Each structure stands twice: as C-alpha cells, then as structure tokens.
Coordinates of C-alpha atoms and ligand atoms in Angstrom, one line a residue:
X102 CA 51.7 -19.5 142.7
X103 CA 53.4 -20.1 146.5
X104 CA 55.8 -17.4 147.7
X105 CA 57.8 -17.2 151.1
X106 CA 58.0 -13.9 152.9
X107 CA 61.1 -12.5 154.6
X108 CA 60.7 -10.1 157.0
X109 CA 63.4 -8.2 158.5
X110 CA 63.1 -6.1 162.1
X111 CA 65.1 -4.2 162.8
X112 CA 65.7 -1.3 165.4
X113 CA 63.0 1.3 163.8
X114 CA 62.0 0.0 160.4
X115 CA 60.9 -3.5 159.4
X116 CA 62.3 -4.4 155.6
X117 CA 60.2 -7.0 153.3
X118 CA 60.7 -9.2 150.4
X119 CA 58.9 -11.9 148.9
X120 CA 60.8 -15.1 147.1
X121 CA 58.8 -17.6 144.5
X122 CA 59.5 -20.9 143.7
X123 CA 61.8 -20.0 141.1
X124 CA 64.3 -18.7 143.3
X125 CA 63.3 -14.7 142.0
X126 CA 62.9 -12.4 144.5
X127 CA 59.8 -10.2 143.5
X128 CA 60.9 -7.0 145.1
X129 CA 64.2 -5.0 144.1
X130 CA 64.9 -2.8 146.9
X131 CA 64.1 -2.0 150.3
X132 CA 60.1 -1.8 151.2
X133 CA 59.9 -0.3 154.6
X134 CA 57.5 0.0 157.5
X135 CA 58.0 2.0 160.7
X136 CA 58.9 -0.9 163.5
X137 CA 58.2 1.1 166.6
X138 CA 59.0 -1.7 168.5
X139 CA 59.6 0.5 171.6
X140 CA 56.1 0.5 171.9
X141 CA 56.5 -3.1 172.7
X142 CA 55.5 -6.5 171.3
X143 CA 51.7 -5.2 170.9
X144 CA 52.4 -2.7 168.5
X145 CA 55.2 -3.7 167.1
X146 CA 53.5 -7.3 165.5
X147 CA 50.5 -5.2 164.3
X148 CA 53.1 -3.2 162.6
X149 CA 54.4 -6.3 161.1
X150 CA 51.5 -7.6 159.6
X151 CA 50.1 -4.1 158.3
X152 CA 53.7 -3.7 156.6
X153 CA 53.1 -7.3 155.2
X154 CA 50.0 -6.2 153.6
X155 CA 51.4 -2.7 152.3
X156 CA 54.3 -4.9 150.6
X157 CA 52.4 -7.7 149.0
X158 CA 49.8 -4.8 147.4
X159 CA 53.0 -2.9 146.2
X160 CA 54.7 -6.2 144.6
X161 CA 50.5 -6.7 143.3
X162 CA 49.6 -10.1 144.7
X163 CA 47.5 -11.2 147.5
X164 CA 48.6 -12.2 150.8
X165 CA 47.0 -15.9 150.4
X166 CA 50.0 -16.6 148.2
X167 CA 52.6 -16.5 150.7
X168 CA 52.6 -19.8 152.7
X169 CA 55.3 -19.2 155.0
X170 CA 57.1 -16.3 156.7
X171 CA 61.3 -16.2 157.4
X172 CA 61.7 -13.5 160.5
X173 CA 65.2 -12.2 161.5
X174 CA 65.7 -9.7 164.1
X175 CA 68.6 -8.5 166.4
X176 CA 69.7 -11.0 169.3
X177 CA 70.4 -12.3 171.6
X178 CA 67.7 -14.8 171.2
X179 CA 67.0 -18.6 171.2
X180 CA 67.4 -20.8 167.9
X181 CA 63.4 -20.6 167.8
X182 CA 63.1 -16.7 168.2
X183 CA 62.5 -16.1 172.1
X184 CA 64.0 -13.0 172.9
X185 CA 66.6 -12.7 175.3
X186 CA 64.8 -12.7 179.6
X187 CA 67.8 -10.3 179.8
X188 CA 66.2 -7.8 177.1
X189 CA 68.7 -6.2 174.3
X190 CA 69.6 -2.8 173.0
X191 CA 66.5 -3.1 170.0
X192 CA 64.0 -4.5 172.4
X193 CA 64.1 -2.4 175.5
X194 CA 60.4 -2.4 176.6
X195 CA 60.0 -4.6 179.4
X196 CA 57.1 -6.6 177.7
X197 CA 59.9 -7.8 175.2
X198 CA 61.8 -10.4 178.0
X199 CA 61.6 -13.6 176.6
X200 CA 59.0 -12.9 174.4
X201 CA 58.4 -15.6 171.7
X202 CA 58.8 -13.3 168.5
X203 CA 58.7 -16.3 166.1
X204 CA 55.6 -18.1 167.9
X205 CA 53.2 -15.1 168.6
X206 CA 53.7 -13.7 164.5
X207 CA 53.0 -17.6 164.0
X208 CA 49.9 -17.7 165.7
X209 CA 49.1 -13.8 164.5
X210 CA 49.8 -14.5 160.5
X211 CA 48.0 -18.1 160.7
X212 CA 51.2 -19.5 158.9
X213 CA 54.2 -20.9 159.8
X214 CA 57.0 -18.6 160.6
X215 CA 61.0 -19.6 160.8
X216 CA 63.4 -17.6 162.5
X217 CA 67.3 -16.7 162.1
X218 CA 68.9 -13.8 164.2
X219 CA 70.3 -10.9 161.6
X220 CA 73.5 -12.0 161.5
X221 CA 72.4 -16.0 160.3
X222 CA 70.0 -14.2 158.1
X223 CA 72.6 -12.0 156.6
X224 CA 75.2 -15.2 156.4
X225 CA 72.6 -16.8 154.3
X226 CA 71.5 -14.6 152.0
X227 CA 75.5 -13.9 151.1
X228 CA 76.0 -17.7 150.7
X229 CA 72.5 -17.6 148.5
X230 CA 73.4 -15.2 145.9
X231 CA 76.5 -16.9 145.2
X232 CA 75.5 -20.9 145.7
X233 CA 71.2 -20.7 144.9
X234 CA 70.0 -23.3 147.5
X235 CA 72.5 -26.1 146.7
X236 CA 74.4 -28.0 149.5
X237 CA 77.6 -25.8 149.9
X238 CA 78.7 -24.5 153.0
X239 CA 80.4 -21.1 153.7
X240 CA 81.6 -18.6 156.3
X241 CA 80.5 -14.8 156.6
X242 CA 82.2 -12.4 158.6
X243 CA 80.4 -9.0 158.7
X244 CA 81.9 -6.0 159.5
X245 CA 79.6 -3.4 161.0
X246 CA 79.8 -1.5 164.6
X247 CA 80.6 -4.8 165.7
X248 CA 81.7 -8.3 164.1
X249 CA 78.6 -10.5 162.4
X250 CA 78.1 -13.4 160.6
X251 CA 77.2 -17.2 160.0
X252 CA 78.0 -20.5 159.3
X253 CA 76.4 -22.2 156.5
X254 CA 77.0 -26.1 156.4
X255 CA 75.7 -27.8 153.4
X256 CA 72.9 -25.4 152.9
X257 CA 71.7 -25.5 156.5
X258 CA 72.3 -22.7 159.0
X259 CA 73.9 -23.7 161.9
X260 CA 72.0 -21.8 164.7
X261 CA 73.3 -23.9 167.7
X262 CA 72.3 -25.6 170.9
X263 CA 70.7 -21.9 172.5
X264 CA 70.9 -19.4 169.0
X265 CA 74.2 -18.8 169.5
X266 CA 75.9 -20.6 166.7
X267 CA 77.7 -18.4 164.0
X268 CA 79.0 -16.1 167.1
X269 CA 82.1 -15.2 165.1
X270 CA 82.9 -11.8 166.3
X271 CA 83.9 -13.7 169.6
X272 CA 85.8 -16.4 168.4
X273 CA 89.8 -15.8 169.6
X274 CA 92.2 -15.5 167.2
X275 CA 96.2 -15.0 167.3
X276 CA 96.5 -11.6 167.4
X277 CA 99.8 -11.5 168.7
X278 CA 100.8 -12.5 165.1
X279 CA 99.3 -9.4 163.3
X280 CA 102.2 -7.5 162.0
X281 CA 102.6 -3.7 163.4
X282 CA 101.0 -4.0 166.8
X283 CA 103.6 -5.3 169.7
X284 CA 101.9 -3.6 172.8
X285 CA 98.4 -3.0 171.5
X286 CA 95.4 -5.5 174.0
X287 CA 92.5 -5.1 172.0
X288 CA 89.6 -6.0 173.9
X289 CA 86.5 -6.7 172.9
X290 CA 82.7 -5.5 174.8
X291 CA 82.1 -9.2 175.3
X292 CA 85.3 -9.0 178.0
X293 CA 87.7 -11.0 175.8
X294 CA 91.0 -10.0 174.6
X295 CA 91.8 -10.5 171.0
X296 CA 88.5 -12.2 169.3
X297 CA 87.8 -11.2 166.0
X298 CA 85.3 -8.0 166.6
X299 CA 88.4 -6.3 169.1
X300 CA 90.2 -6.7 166.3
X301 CA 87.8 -6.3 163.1
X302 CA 85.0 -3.9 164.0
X303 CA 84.2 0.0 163.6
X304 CA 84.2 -0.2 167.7
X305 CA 87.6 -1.7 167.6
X306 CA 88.7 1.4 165.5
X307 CA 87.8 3.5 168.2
X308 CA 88.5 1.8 171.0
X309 CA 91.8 0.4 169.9
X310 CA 93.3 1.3 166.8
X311 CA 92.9 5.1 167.0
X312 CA 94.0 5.1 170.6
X313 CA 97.3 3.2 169.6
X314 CA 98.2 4.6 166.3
X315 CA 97.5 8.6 166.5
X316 CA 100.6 8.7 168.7
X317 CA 102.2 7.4 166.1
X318 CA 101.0 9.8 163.0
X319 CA 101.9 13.2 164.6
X320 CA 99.7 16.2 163.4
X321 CA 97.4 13.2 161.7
X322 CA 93.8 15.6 161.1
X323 CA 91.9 12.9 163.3
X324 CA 93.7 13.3 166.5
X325 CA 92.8 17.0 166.2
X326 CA 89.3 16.0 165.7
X327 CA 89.4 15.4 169.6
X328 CA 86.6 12.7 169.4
X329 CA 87.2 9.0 168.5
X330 CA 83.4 8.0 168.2
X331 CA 83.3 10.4 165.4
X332 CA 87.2 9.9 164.0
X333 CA 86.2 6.1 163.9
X334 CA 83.5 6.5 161.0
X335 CA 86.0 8.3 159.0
X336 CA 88.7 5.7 158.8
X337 CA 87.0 3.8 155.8
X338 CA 86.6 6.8 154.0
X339 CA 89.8 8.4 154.2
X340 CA 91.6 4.9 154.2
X341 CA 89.8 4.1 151.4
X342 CA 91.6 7.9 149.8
X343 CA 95.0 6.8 150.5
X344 CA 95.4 8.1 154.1
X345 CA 98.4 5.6 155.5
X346 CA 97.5 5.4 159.1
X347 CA 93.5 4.5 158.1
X348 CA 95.4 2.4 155.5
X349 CA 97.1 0.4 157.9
X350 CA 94.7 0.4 160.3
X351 CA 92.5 -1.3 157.2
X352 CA 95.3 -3.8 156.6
X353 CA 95.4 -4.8 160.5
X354 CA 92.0 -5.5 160.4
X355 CA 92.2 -7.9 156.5
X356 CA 95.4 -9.6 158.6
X357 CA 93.0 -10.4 161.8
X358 CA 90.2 -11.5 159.1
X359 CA 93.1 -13.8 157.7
X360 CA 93.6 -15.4 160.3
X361 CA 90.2 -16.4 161.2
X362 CA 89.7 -17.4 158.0
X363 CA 93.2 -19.7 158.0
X364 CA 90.7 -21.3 161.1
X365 CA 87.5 -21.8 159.3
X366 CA 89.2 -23.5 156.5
X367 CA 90.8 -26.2 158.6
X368 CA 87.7 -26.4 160.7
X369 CA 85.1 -26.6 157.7
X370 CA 87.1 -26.8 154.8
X371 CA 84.3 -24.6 153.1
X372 CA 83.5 -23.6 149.5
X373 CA 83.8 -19.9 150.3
X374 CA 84.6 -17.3 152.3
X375 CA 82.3 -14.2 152.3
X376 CA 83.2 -10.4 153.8
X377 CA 80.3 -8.0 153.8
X378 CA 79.1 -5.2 156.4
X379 CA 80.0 -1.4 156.5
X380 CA 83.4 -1.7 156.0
X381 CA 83.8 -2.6 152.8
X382 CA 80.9 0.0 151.2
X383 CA 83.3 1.5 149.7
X384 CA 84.5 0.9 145.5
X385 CA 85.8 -2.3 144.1
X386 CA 89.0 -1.1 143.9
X387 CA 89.3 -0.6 147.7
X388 CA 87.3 -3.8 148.0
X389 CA 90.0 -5.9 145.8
X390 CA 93.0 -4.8 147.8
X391 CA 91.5 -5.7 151.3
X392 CA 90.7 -9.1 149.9
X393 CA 94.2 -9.8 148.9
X394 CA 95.3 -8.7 152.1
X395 CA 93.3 -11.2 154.0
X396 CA 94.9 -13.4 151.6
X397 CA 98.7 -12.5 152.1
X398 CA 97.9 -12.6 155.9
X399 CA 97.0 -16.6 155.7
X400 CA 99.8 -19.2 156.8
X401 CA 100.1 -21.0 153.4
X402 CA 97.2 -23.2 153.1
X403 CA 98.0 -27.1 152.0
X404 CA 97.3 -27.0 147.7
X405 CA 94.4 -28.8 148.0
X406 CA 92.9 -25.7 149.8
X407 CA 94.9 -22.8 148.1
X408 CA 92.0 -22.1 146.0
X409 CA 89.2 -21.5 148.4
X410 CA 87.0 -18.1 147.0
X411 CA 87.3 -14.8 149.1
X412 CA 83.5 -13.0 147.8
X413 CA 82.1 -9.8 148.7
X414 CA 78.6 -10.0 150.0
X415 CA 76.4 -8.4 147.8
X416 CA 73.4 -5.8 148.5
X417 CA 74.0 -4.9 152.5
X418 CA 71.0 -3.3 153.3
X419 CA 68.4 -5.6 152.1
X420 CA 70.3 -9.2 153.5
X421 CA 68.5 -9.5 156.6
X422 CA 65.0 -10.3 154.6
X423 CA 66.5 -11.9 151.8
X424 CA 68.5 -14.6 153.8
X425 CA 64.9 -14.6 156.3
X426 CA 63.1 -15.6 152.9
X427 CA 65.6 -18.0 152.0
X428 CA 65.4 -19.9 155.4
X429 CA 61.5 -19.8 155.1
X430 CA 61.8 -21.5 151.7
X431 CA 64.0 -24.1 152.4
X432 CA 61.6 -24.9 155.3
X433 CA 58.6 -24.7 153.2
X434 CA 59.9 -26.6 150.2
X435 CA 60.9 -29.5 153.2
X436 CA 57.0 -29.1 154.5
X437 CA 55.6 -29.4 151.1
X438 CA 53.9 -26.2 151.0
X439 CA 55.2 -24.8 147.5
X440 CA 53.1 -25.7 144.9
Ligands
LIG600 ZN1 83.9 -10.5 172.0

C-alpha cells in the first residue's frame, strides 16, 4: 500500500499525518515531535525525520510505504520552500536565511517532498474535507493573531509567482462601509490601512477595536484590566457570553469578512467560502450567528450567486499536516507513485 506524509513545522513542535490512497487519513489526532528549530536547520531536519519514524511506528507501518512527503511551515518563503534571506519570527537562527527547507528534507528523506506555507496548507485541507480532491475551488480566511488563508482554484493551490499567493490578510477592503466605526483607521503591521487582518484579526482587537470602543462602554471590566494584549484574548470568550461591546466588536469583524467575501465571489465565483482560525473555537451556536452576519453584511449578490456556502473549517489544530498530505498526494497521484 502507498501513503503520502504531511508534515507540519511549526514554531516548537512538528505535527504528522499519513493519507492512503483511499483518501483516509491513518492518524486521528495530533502526533507531535519537539521542532527545536532554534537550533537551526541541522537539528531541526534530523528532528523531522526521527519524528517521521516515531509516527509511522505509532500508526504500525514502515516507512517504505510513504512515497512522498507534503511540508508546510510558517513564511515568508518561496512557492518551492526557500525560506525567506530576510529570516522570520519561527526561523530566527541565522543558518535559516534562504535555506531551501523543501530541497534539503528532499535530498535527507530520499523522496520527493512538496511544499505549501501554513496558511495554503491550512486553506487546503478546509477545502478537502468538504470537496475530497475534486476540481472545486474555494476561499479560506483564517482568523488567528493575524489574518490567514488560501485560494483553492479547481483543486490546485494557487501559491503565486514568489509564494505569496493566498496573502488575504493584506488584501484592502472598504472599510469605510462597516457600520459603527466613523473615525476608527485600522492599520494593519504590514503598514496598510484597512486590509482584511487590521480589520479581522486578534491583533486588530488590540490594536484597534479595544482602543476605539472602551471609551465608549464606560466601567466595561476590560478597560480596568489596564492591558490590551491580555483584554484582546478575552473578547471571544466573553463575546461569545453575551458581552455587547465584544459582541459588536465580533459583528465588525463578520461585516469586514463580508465584504471580502462580496470580492472573492465576483473575482472567482467559488463553490465555497470557508472561515476557520481561533476565532471561531468557540460553540456552534456562536459559530452560526457570525456566519449570518458575514452574510447580512454582503451587498446583495446577483441570484445566480445568492447561494454560495459559508462553512466552518473543521479540526484547527491538525490542518497544517492534513492540507501538507493532501498537496503531496495530488502531486504523487500526478507522478504516478500510488500504487
Ligand atoms: Zn496588512
């Protein structure tokens, strides 16, 4: 029997999965190694192939089985996995500058490896669940400490001319439209003013939204917290509880996602639209209503297009490797190495 690998890095623990032919993903949850990538490339691809080992023994097959490898890890790096010459915040030892990640685990496995960055690999595990490895095409938008995401087209990833493809945090949208905040500028780390992460993002909560609305809500128990890193990760929650200012502050953020969305449809006219990331861990309840108010924050959409699916993405933590397996069975399958 062939299986893929997926193989997920990320900042201090690498996850694993293996996929079969079948489609059937042979382990359930996460399997974890330590990444200690700070130690640098060295290390860190010995840890990766020890950790490959400990997983294929704990799902009970050999290693010979797997004929290729999906990799994701954290940008920014190049379509074909060479690491930013600038370095980034989960590869900070200097032998990490433009080091080919994909090519070295190639030549260190002695099978072929793909590679997506976490946010592709994510994006394409969310499209998986809900289309298998058919042709439809679909537009994530993940919500974590920033804004994530990808474009699927047709079953392919679109990774882009330099990796960058599937950037949606800093795509610029109309937020001068979003009901309930004349005044507010929400800027974005990236230097723009109004993309989609200044406006949809646990940094934009602190940054902007707490700033602007604790004025507003006198006496509100998170002003008198006194610090915004730490009032920012209790939005959800409390939002989530019926709190109106973390309410609205969670209905702001569904309008911005509308409207991004209202773009992707007349850009790609896709099959579906998929949310996942931190902020919606929370019940289905919660879930439900910010989904309709994405919806209610679209301009009407043209009947033919009315219909387009909102989905939650499904299992958060272990979507890196997933969507990494999936990319390295499509490539596989293409190669003819599934037998
Ligand atoms: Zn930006």
């Amino acid at each position: 029997m062939s299986l893929v690998a997926g193989v997920d890095l990320g900042g201090t623990a690498i996850n694993y999965t293996f996929l079969n032919e079948q489609e059937h993903f042979l382990i359930d949850r996460l399997c974890e190694h330590p990444a200690r990538s700070k130690e640098g490339p060295d290390v860190c691809l010995r840890q990766i192939e020890e950790g490959l080992d400990v997983a294929a023994a704990k799902a009970g097959f050999a290693l010979d089985e797997v004929v290729a490898i999906g990799l994701d890890t954290p940008g920014p790096a190049s379509a074909d996995g060479v690491l930013s010459a600038k370095g980034s915040t989960n590869f900070v030892h200097a032998d990490w500058a433009g080091f080919d990640i994909r090519g070295k685990l190639e030549e260190r496995l002695g099978k072929p490896v793909m590679y997506l960055n976490d946010g592709n690999a994510g994006a394409l595990w969310g499209h998986f669940a809900i289309f298998g490895s058919g042709r439809a095409t679909s537009i994530s938008a993940v919500i974590g400490t920033g804004l994530g995401g990808g474009v699927i087209i047709e079953g392919n990833v679109v990774k882009g001319r330099k990796g960058f493809g599937g950037e949606l945090g800093h795509v610029l949208i109309p937020y001068q439209s979003i009901r309930g905040i004349a005044g507010l500028t929400p800027q974005c780390n990236c230097g723009r003013i109004g993309d989609l992460e200044a406006v949809c993002s646990l940094t934009a909560i602190e940054k902007s939204f707490l700033p602007f609305f604790l004025p507003r809500y006198a006496d509100h128990e998170l002003g008198k917290l006194g610090n915004l890193h730490q009032a920012a990760k209790l939005v959800r929650g409390m939002a989530e509880r019926g709190d109106p200012m973390c309410k609205e502050i969670f209905r702001v953020q569904a309008h911005g996602l509308g409207l991004f969305f209202d773009e992707m449809i007349n850009t790609f006219d896709p099959d579906a639209l998929i949310v996942g990331g931190g902020a919606l861990e929370t019940g289905v309840e919660f879930q439900h209503w910010f989904l309709d108010e994405i919806r209610a924050a679209m301009p009407t959409q043209r009947t033919e297009q009315a219909d387009i699916p909102i989905h939650v993405m499904p299992n958060g933590d272990t979507a890196g490797a997933r969507g990494a397996a999936v990319e390295a069975l499509k490539v596989a399958r293409e190669a003819g190495l599934m037998r």
